[in-house]
Tab-separated table of C-alpha atoms and ligand atoms in Angstrom:
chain	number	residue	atom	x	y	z
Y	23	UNK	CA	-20.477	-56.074	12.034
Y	24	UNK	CA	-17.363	-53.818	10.137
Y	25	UNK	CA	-19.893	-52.877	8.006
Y	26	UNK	CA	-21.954	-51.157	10.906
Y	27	UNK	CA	-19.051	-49.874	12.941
Y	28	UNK	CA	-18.024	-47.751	9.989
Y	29	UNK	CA	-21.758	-46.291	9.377
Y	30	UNK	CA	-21.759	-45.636	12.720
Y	31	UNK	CA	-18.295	-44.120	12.392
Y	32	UNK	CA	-19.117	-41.887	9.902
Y	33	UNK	CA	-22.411	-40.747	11.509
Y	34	UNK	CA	-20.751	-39.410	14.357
Y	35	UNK	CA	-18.406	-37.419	12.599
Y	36	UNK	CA	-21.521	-36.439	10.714
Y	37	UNK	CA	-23.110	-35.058	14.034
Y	38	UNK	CA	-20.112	-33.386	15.342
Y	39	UNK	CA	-19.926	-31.502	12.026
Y	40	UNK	CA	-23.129	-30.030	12.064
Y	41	UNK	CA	-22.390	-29.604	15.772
Y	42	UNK	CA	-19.738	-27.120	15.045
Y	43	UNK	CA	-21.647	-25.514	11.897
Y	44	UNK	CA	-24.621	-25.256	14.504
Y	45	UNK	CA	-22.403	-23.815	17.617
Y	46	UNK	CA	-20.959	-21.143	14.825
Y	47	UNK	CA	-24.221	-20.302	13.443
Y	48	UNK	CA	-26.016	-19.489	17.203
Y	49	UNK	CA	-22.750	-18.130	18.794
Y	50	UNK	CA	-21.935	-15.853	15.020
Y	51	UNK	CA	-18.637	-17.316	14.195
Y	52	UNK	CA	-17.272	-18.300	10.984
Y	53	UNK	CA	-16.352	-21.392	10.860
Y	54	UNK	CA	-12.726	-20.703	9.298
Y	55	UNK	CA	-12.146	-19.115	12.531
Y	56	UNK	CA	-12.217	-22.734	13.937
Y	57	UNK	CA	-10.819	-24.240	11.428
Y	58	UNK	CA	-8.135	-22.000	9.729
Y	59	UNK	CA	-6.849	-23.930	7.078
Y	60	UNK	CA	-10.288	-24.060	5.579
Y	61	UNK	CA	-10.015	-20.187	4.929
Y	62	UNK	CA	-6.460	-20.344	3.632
Y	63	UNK	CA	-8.056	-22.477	0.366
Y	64	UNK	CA	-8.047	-20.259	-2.845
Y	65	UNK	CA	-9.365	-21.375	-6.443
Y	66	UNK	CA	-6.929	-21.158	-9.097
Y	67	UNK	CA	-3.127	-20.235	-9.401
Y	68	UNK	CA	-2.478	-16.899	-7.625
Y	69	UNK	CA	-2.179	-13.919	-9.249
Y	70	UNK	CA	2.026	-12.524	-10.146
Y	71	UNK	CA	1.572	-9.805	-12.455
Y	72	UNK	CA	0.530	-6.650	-10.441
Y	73	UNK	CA	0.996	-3.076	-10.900
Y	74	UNK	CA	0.562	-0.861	-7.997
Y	75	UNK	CA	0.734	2.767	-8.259
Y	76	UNK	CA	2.143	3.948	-5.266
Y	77	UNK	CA	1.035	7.042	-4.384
Y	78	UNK	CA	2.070	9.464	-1.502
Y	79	UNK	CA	0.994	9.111	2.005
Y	80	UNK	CA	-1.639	6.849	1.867
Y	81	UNK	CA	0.255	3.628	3.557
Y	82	UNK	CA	1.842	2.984	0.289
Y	83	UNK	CA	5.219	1.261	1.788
Y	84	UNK	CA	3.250	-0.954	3.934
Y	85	UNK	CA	1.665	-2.303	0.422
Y	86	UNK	CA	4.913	-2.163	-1.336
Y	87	UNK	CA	6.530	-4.364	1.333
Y	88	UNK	CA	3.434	-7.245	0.706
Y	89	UNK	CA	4.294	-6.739	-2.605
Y	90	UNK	CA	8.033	-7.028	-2.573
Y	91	UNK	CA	8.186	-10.389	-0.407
Y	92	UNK	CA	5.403	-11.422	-2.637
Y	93	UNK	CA	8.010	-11.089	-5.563
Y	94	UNK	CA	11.087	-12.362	-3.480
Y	95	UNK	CA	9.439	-15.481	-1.887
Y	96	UNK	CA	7.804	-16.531	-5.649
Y	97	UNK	CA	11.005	-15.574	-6.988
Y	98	UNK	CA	9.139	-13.024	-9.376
Y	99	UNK	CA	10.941	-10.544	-11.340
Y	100	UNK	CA	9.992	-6.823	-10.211
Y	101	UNK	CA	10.373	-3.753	-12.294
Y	102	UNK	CA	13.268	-1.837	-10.444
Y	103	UNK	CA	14.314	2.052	-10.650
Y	104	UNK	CA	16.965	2.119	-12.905
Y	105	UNK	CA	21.120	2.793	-11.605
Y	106	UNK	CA	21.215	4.957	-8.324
Y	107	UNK	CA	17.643	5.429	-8.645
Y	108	UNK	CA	14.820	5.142	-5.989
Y	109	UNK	CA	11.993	5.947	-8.026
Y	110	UNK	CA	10.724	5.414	-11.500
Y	111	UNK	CA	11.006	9.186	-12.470
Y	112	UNK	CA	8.785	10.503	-10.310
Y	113	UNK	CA	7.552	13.424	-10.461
Y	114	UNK	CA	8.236	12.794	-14.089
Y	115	UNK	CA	5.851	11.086	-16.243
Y	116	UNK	CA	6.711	7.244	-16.206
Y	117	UNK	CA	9.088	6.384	-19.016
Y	118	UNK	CA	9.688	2.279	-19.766
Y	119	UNK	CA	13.333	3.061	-19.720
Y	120	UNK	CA	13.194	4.165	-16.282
Y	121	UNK	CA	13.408	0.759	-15.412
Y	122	UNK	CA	16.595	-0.944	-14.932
Y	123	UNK	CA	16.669	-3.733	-17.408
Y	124	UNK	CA	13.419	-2.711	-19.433
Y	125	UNK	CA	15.822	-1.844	-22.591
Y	126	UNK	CA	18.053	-5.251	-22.229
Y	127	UNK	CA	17.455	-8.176	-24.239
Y	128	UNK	CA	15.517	-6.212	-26.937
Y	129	UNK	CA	12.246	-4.303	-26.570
Y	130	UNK	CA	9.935	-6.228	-24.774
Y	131	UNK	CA	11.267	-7.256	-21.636
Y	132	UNK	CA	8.455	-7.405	-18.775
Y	133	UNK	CA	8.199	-7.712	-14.984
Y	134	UNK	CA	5.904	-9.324	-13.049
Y	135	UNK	CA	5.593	-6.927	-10.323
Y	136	UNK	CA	5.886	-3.039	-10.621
Y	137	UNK	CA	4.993	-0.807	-6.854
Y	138	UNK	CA	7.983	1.589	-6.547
Y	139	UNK	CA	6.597	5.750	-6.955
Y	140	UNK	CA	5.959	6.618	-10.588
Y	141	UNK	CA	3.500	9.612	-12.031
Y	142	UNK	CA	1.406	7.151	-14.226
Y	143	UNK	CA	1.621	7.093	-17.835
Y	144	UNK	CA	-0.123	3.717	-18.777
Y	145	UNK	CA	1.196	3.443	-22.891
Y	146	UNK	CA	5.238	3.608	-20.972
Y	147	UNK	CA	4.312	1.165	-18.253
Y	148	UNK	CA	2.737	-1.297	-21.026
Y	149	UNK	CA	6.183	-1.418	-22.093
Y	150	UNK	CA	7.171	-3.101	-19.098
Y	151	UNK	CA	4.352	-4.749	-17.810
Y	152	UNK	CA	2.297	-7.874	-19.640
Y	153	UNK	CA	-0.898	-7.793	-20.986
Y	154	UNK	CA	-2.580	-9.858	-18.148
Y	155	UNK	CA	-1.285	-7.618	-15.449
Y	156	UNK	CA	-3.750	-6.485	-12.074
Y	157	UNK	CA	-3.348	-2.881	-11.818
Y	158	UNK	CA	-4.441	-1.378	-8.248
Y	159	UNK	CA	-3.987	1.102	-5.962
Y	160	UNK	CA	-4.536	3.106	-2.727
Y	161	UNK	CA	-6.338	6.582	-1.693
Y	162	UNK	CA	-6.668	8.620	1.375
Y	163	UNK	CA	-8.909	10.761	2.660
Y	164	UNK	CA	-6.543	13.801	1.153
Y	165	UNK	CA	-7.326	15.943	4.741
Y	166	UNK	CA	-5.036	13.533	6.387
Y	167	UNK	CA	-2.920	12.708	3.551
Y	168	UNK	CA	-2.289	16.330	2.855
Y	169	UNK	CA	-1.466	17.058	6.701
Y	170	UNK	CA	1.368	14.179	6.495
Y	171	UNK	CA	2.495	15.490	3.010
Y	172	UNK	CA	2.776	18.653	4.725
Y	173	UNK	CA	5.264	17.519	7.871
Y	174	UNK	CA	6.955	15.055	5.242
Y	175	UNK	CA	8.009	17.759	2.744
Y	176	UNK	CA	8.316	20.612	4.904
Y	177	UNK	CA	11.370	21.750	3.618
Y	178	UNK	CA	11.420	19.734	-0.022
Y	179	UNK	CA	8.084	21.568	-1.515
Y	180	UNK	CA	8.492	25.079	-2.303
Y	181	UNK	CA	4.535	25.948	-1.300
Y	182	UNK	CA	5.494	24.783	2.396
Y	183	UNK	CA	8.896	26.248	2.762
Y	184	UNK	CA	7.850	29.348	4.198
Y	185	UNK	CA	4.574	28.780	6.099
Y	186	UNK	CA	4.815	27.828	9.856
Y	187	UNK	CA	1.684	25.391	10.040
Y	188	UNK	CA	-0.547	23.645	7.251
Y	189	UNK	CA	-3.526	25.921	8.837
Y	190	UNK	CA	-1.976	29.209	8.062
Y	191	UNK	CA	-1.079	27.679	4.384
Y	192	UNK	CA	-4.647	26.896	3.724
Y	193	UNK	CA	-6.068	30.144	5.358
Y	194	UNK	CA	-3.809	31.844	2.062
Y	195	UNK	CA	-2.636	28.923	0.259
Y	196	UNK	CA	-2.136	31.475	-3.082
Y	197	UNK	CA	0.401	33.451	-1.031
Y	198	UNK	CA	2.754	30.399	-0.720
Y	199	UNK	CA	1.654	28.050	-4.218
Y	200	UNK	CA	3.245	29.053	-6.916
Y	201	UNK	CA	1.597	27.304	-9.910
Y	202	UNK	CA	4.480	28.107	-12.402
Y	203	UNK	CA	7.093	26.286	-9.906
Y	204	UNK	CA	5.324	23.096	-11.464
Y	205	UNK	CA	6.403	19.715	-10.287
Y	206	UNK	CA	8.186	20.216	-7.072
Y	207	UNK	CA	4.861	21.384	-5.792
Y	208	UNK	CA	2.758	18.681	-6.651
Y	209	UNK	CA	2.980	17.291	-2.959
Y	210	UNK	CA	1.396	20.315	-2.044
Y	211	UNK	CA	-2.191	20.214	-4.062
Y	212	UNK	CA	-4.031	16.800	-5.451
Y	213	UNK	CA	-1.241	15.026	-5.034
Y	214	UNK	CA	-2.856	11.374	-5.693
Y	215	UNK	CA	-4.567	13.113	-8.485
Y	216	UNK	CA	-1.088	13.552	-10.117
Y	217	UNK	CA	0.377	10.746	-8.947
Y	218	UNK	CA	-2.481	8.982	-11.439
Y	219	UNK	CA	-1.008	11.469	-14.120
Y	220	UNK	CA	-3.521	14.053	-14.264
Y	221	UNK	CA	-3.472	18.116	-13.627
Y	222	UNK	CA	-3.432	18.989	-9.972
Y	223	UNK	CA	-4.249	22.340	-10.915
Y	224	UNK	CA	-6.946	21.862	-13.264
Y	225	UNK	CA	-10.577	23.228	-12.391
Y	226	UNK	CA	-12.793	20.830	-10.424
Y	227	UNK	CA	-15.536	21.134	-13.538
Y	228	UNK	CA	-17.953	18.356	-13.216
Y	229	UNK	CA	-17.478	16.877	-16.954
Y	230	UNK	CA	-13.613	16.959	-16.682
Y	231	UNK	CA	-13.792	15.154	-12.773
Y	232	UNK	CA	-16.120	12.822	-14.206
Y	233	UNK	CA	-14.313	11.862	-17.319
Y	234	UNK	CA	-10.885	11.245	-15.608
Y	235	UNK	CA	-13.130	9.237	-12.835
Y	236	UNK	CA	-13.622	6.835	-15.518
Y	237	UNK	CA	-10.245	6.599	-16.844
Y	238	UNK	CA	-9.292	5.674	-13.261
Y	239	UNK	CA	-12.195	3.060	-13.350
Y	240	UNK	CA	-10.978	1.897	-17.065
Y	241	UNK	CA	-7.401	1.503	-15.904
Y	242	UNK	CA	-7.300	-0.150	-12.326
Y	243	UNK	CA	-9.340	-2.793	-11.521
Y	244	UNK	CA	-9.075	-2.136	-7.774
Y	245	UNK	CA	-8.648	0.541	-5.612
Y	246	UNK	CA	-8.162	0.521	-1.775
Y	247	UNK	CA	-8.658	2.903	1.074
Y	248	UNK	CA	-5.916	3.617	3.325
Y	249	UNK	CA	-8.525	4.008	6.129
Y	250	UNK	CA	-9.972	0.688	5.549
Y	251	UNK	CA	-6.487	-0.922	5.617
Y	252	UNK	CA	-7.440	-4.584	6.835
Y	253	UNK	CA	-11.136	-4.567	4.572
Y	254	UNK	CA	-8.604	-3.206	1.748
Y	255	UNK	CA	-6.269	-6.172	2.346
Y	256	UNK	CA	-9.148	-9.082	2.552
Y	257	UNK	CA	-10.501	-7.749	-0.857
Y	258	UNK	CA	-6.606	-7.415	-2.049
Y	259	UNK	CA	-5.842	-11.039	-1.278
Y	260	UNK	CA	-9.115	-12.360	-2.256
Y	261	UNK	CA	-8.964	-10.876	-6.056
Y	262	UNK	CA	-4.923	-11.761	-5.970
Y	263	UNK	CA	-6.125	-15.662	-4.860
Y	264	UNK	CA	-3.337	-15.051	-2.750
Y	265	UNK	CA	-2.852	-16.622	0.859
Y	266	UNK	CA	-3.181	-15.111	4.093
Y	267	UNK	CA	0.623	-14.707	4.718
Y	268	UNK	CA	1.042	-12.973	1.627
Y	269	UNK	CA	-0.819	-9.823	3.252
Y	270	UNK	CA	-0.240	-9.828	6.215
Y	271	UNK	CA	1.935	-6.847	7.023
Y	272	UNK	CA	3.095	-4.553	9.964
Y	273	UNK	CA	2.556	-0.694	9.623
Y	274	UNK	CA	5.497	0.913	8.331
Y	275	UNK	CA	6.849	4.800	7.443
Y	276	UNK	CA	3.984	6.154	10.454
Y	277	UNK	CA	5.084	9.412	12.046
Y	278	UNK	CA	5.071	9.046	15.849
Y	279	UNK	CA	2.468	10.988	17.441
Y	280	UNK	CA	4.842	13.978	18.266
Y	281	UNK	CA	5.537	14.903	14.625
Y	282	UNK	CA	0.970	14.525	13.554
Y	283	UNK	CA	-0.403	17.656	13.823
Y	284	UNK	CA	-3.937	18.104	13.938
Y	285	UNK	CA	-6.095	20.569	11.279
Y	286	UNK	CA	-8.828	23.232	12.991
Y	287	UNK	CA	-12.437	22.132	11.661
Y	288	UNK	CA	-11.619	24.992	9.525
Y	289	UNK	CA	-9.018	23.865	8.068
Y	290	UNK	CA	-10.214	20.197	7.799
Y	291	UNK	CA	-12.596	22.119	5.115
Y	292	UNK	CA	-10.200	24.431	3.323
Y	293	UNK	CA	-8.154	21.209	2.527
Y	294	UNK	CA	-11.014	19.629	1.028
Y	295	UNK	CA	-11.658	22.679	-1.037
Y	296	UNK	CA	-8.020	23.181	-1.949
Y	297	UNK	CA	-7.688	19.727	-2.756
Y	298	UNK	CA	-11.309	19.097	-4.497
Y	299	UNK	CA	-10.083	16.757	-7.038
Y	300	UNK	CA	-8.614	14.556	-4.890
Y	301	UNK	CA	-11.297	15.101	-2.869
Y	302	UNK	CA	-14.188	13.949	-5.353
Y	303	UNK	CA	-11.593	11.433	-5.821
Y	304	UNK	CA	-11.683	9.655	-2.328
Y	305	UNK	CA	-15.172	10.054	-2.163
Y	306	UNK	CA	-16.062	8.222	-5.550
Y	307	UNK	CA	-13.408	5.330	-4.996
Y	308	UNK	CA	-14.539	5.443	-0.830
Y	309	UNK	CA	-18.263	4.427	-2.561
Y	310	UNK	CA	-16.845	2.178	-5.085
Y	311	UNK	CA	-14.480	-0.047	-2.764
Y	312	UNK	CA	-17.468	-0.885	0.077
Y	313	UNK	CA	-19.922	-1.576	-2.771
Y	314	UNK	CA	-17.000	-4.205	-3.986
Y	315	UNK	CA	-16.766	-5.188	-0.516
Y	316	UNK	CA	-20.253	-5.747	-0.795
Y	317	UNK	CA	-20.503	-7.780	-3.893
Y	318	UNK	CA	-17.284	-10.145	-2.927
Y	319	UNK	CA	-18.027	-10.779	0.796
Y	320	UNK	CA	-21.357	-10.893	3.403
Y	321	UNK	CA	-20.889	-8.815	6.429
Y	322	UNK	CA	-20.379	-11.672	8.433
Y	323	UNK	CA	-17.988	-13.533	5.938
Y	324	UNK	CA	-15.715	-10.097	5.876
Y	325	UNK	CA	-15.721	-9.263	9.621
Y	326	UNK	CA	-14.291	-12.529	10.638
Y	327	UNK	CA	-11.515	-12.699	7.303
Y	328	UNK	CA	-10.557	-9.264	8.769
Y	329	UNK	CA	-10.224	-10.638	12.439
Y	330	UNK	CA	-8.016	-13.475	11.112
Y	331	UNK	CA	-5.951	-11.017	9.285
Y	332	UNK	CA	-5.577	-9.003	13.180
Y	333	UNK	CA	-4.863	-12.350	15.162
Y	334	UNK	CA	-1.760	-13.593	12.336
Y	335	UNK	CA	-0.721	-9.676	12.730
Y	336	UNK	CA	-0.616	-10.107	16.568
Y	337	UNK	CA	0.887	-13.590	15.999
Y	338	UNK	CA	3.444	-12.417	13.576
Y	339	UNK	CA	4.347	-9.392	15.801
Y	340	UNK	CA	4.691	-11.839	18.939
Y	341	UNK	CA	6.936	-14.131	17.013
Y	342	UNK	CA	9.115	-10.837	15.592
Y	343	UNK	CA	9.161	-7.889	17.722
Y	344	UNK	CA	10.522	-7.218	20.469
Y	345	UNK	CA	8.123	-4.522	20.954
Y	346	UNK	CA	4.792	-4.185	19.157
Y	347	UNK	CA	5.446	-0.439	19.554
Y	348	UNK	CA	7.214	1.246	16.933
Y	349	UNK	CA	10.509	2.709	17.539
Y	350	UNK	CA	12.069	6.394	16.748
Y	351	UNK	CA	15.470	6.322	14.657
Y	352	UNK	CA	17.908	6.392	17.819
Y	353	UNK	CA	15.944	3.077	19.062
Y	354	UNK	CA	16.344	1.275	16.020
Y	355	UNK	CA	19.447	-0.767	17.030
Y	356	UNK	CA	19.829	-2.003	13.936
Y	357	UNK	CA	20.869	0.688	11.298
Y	358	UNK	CA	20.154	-1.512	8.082
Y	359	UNK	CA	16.042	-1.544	9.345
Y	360	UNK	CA	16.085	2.400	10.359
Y	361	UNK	CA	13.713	3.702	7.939
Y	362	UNK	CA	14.442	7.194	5.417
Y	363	UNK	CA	14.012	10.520	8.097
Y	364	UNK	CA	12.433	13.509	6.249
Y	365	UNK	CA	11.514	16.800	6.909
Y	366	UNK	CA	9.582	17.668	10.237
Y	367	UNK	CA	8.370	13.614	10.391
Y	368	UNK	CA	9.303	11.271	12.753
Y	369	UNK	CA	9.438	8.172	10.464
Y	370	UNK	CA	9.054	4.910	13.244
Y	371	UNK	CA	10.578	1.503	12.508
Y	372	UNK	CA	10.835	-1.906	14.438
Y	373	UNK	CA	13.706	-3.886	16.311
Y	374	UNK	CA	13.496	-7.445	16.214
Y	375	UNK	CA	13.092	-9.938	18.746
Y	376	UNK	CA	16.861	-11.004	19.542
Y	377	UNK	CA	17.905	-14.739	19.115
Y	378	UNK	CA	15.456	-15.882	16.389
Y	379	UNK	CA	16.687	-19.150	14.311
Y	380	UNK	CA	17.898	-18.214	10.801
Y	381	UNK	CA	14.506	-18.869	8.752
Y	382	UNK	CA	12.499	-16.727	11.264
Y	383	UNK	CA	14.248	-13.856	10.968
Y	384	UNK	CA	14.925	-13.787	7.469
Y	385	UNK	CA	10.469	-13.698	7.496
Y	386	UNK	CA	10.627	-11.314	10.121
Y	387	UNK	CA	13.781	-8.644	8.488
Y	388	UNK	CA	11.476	-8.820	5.118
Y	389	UNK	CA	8.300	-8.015	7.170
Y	390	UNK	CA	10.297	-4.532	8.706
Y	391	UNK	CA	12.379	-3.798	5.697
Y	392	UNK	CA	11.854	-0.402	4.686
Y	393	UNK	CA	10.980	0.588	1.672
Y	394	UNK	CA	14.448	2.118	-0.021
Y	395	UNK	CA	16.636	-1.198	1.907
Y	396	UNK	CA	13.957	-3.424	0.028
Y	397	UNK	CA	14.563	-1.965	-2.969
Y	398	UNK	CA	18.310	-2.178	-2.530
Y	399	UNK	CA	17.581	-5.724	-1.453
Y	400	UNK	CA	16.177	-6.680	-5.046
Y	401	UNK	CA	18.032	-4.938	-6.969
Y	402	UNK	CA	20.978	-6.735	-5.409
Y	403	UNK	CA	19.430	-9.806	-6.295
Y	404	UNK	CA	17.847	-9.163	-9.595
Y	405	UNK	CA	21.422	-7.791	-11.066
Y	406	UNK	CA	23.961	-9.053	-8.981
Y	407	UNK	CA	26.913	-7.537	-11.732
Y	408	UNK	CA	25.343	-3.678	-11.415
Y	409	UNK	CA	26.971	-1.630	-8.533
Y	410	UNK	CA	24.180	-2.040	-5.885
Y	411	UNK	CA	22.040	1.123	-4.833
Y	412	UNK	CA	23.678	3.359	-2.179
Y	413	UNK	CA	21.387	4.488	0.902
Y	414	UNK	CA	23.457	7.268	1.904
Y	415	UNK	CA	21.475	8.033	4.627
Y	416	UNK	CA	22.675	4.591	6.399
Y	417	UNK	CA	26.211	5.322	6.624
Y	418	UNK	CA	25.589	8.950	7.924
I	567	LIG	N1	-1.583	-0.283	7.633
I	567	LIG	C1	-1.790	1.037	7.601
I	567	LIG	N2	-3.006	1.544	7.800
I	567	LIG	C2	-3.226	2.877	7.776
I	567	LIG	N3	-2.249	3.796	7.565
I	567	LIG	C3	-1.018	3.328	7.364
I	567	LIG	C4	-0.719	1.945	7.350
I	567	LIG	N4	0.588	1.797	7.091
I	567	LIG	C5	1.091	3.041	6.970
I	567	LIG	N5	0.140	3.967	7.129
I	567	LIG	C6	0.285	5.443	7.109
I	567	LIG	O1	0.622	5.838	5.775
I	567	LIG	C7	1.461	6.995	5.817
I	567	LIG	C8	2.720	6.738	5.015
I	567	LIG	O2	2.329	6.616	3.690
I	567	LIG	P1	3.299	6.125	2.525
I	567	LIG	O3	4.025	4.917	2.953
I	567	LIG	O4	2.446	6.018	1.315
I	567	LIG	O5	4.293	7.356	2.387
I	567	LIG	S1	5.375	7.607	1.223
I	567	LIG	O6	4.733	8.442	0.212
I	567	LIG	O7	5.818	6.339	0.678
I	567	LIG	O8	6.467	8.342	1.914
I	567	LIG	C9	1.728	7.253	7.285
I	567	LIG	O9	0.793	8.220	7.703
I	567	LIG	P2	1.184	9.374	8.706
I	567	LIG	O10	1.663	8.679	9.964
I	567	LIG	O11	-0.080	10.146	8.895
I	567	LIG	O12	2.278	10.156	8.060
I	567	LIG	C10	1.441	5.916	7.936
I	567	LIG	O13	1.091	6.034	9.297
């Protein structure tokens, strides 16, 4: 009589699985959807030695912040600009002993996780990083990058000092680039391009774009598209066997929409032209990164890990913000989460919801932390007997 009761048990829940497999499968729902904690399963350890090469204006900080509470809540070392520092040389050429720390304890030191700007120069950052390590990074389609470079380094970048709109500079762009200014005007022409370590003035020739194509390709195994932010995330996470959490990020350093300007048709085309190896660049990796997709994840499989990524977001953002909008610098009550101002840009930030209990908002504080208070953050942590970094701008 036991016996049969438990058959019988066990049929049911037998039929009431394939119930919910067969109400997913008519009604095109993944099943995870139903049943989250079935998606948050991931084979094998997770991933901790990453390189990202954090280029310029392609939602960079918004991966450096994953990456930074990925290193702070796995209590992972990360590979921190050295002293004052806030970047690792840039728009140098990466050296190892840019990194605070690199040259203590004899040659040979390494970090788990590396993200903060750096021109790339793989032999130096071998120095630093170990031999296992995941080396990615992100692209944009350089007509909008190049726009934001433009309002972001108005007054930094030689080339844009003296030209009223980004239109009139690539109507003439030769009257305002001066090639033998060098370095300070690498924002202003293939700037990822550079950022991977390569000449942002060379020649678009076909054998030379091709060749450095494939050093990208030899170096990184992953790149992501800035446009494709949540896809790029799902494919991040999945390769990183990380869990859902650990991507799961709010946009941060966005201009508000006073300070985007928008390029003519016109000039939509001279940027691509003035920019062609950054161009050819997107468009390769663009090509690359959906037939990745592809290979990893079926359509259905990929549309519904990017809708869970959206609903924790809009969880997340419920549980932290008190407004999901962004806010200007005078909003931010908070000066220590007011993000870096520069140039014509109107850099946007978050305040938190008041009265959250201690562990929340210690989540929440990580999740808005911008990028240079992050770093501080570390490197406060990471070498508690060094001076810690100064953010002038917070005390201004
Ligand atoms: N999640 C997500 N998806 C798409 N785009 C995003 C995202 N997060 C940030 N952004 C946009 O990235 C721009 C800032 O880039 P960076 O953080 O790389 O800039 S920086 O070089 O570190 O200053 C900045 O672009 P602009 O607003 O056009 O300037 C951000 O809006």
């Amino acid at each position: 009589m036991q016996k049969l009761g438990r058959q019988c048990f066990w049929a049911v829940l037998l039929l009431l699985a394939l119930a919910v497999l067969l109400l997913a499968g008519v009604m095109h729902v993944d099943v995870r959807l139903l049943m989250p904690q079935l998606g948050d399963q991931v084979d094998g350890p997770p991933v901790t030695n990453v390189m990202f090469l954090k280029t310029h204006k392609t939602a960079s900080s918004t991966v450096l912040n994953i990456l930074f509470r990925f290193a702070e809540t796995h209590n992972l070392s990360a590979a921190l600009p050295a002293g004052g520092r806030f970047h690792l040389g840039y728009p140098w050429l990466f050296l190892a002993r840019y990194v605070e720390g690199a040259e203590q304890g004899g040659p040979g030191r390494r970090f788990n996780i590396m993200c903060n700007h750096l021109r790339f120069n793989p032999p130096e950052v071998q120095k630093v990083m170990p031999n296992d390590t995941f080396y990615f990074s992100i692209l944009r389609n350089p007509v909008f990058q190049l726009e934001s470079s433009f309002v972001y380094y108005k007054s930094h970048v030689p080339a844009f000092r003296n030209v009223t709109s980004l239109d009139a500079f690539l109507a003439s762009p030769w009257t305002y680039y001066n090639q033998s200014l060098g370095l300070s005007n690498a924002y202003a022409r293939n700037s990822m391009w550079f950022d991977l370590g390569f000449d942002n003035d060379a020649p678009p020739e076909e054998d030379y774009v091709r060749a450095r194509l494939l050093d990208v390709e030899r170096r990184f195994q992953l790149l992501l598209i800035a446009e494709h932010f949540d896809e790029s995330m799902v494919l991040l996470r999945r390769l990183l066997r990380w869990r859902l959490d650990d991507v799961v990020a709010f946009r941060l350093n966005a201009r508000s929409r006073h300070s985007v300007t928008s390029l003519s048709p016109a000039g939509q085309e001279r940027a691509k032209h003035w920019c062609a190896l950054d161009w050819r660049l997107y468009q390769h990796f663009n090509r690359t990164f959906w037939a990745r997709l592809r290979a990893e994840l079926s359509p259905r499989r990929l549309r519904s890990e990017v809708a869970r990524l959206r609903e924790r977001r809009r969880e997340l953002a419920a549980l932290c913000l008190q407004d999901s909008e962004p806010k200007n610098k005078s909003q931010i009550t908070d000066v220590r989460l007011r993000p870096y101002q520069s140039g014509r840009a109107d850099i946007l930030g978050y305040n938190l919801k008041p009265g959250l209990d201690n562990q929340t908002l210690q989540t929440c504080q990580r999740m808005v932390m911008p990028e240079l208070q992050y770093m501080a953050h570390l490197y406060t942590l990471q070498f508690p007997d060094k001076p810690p970094k100064n953010i002038a701008f917070l005390g201004a």
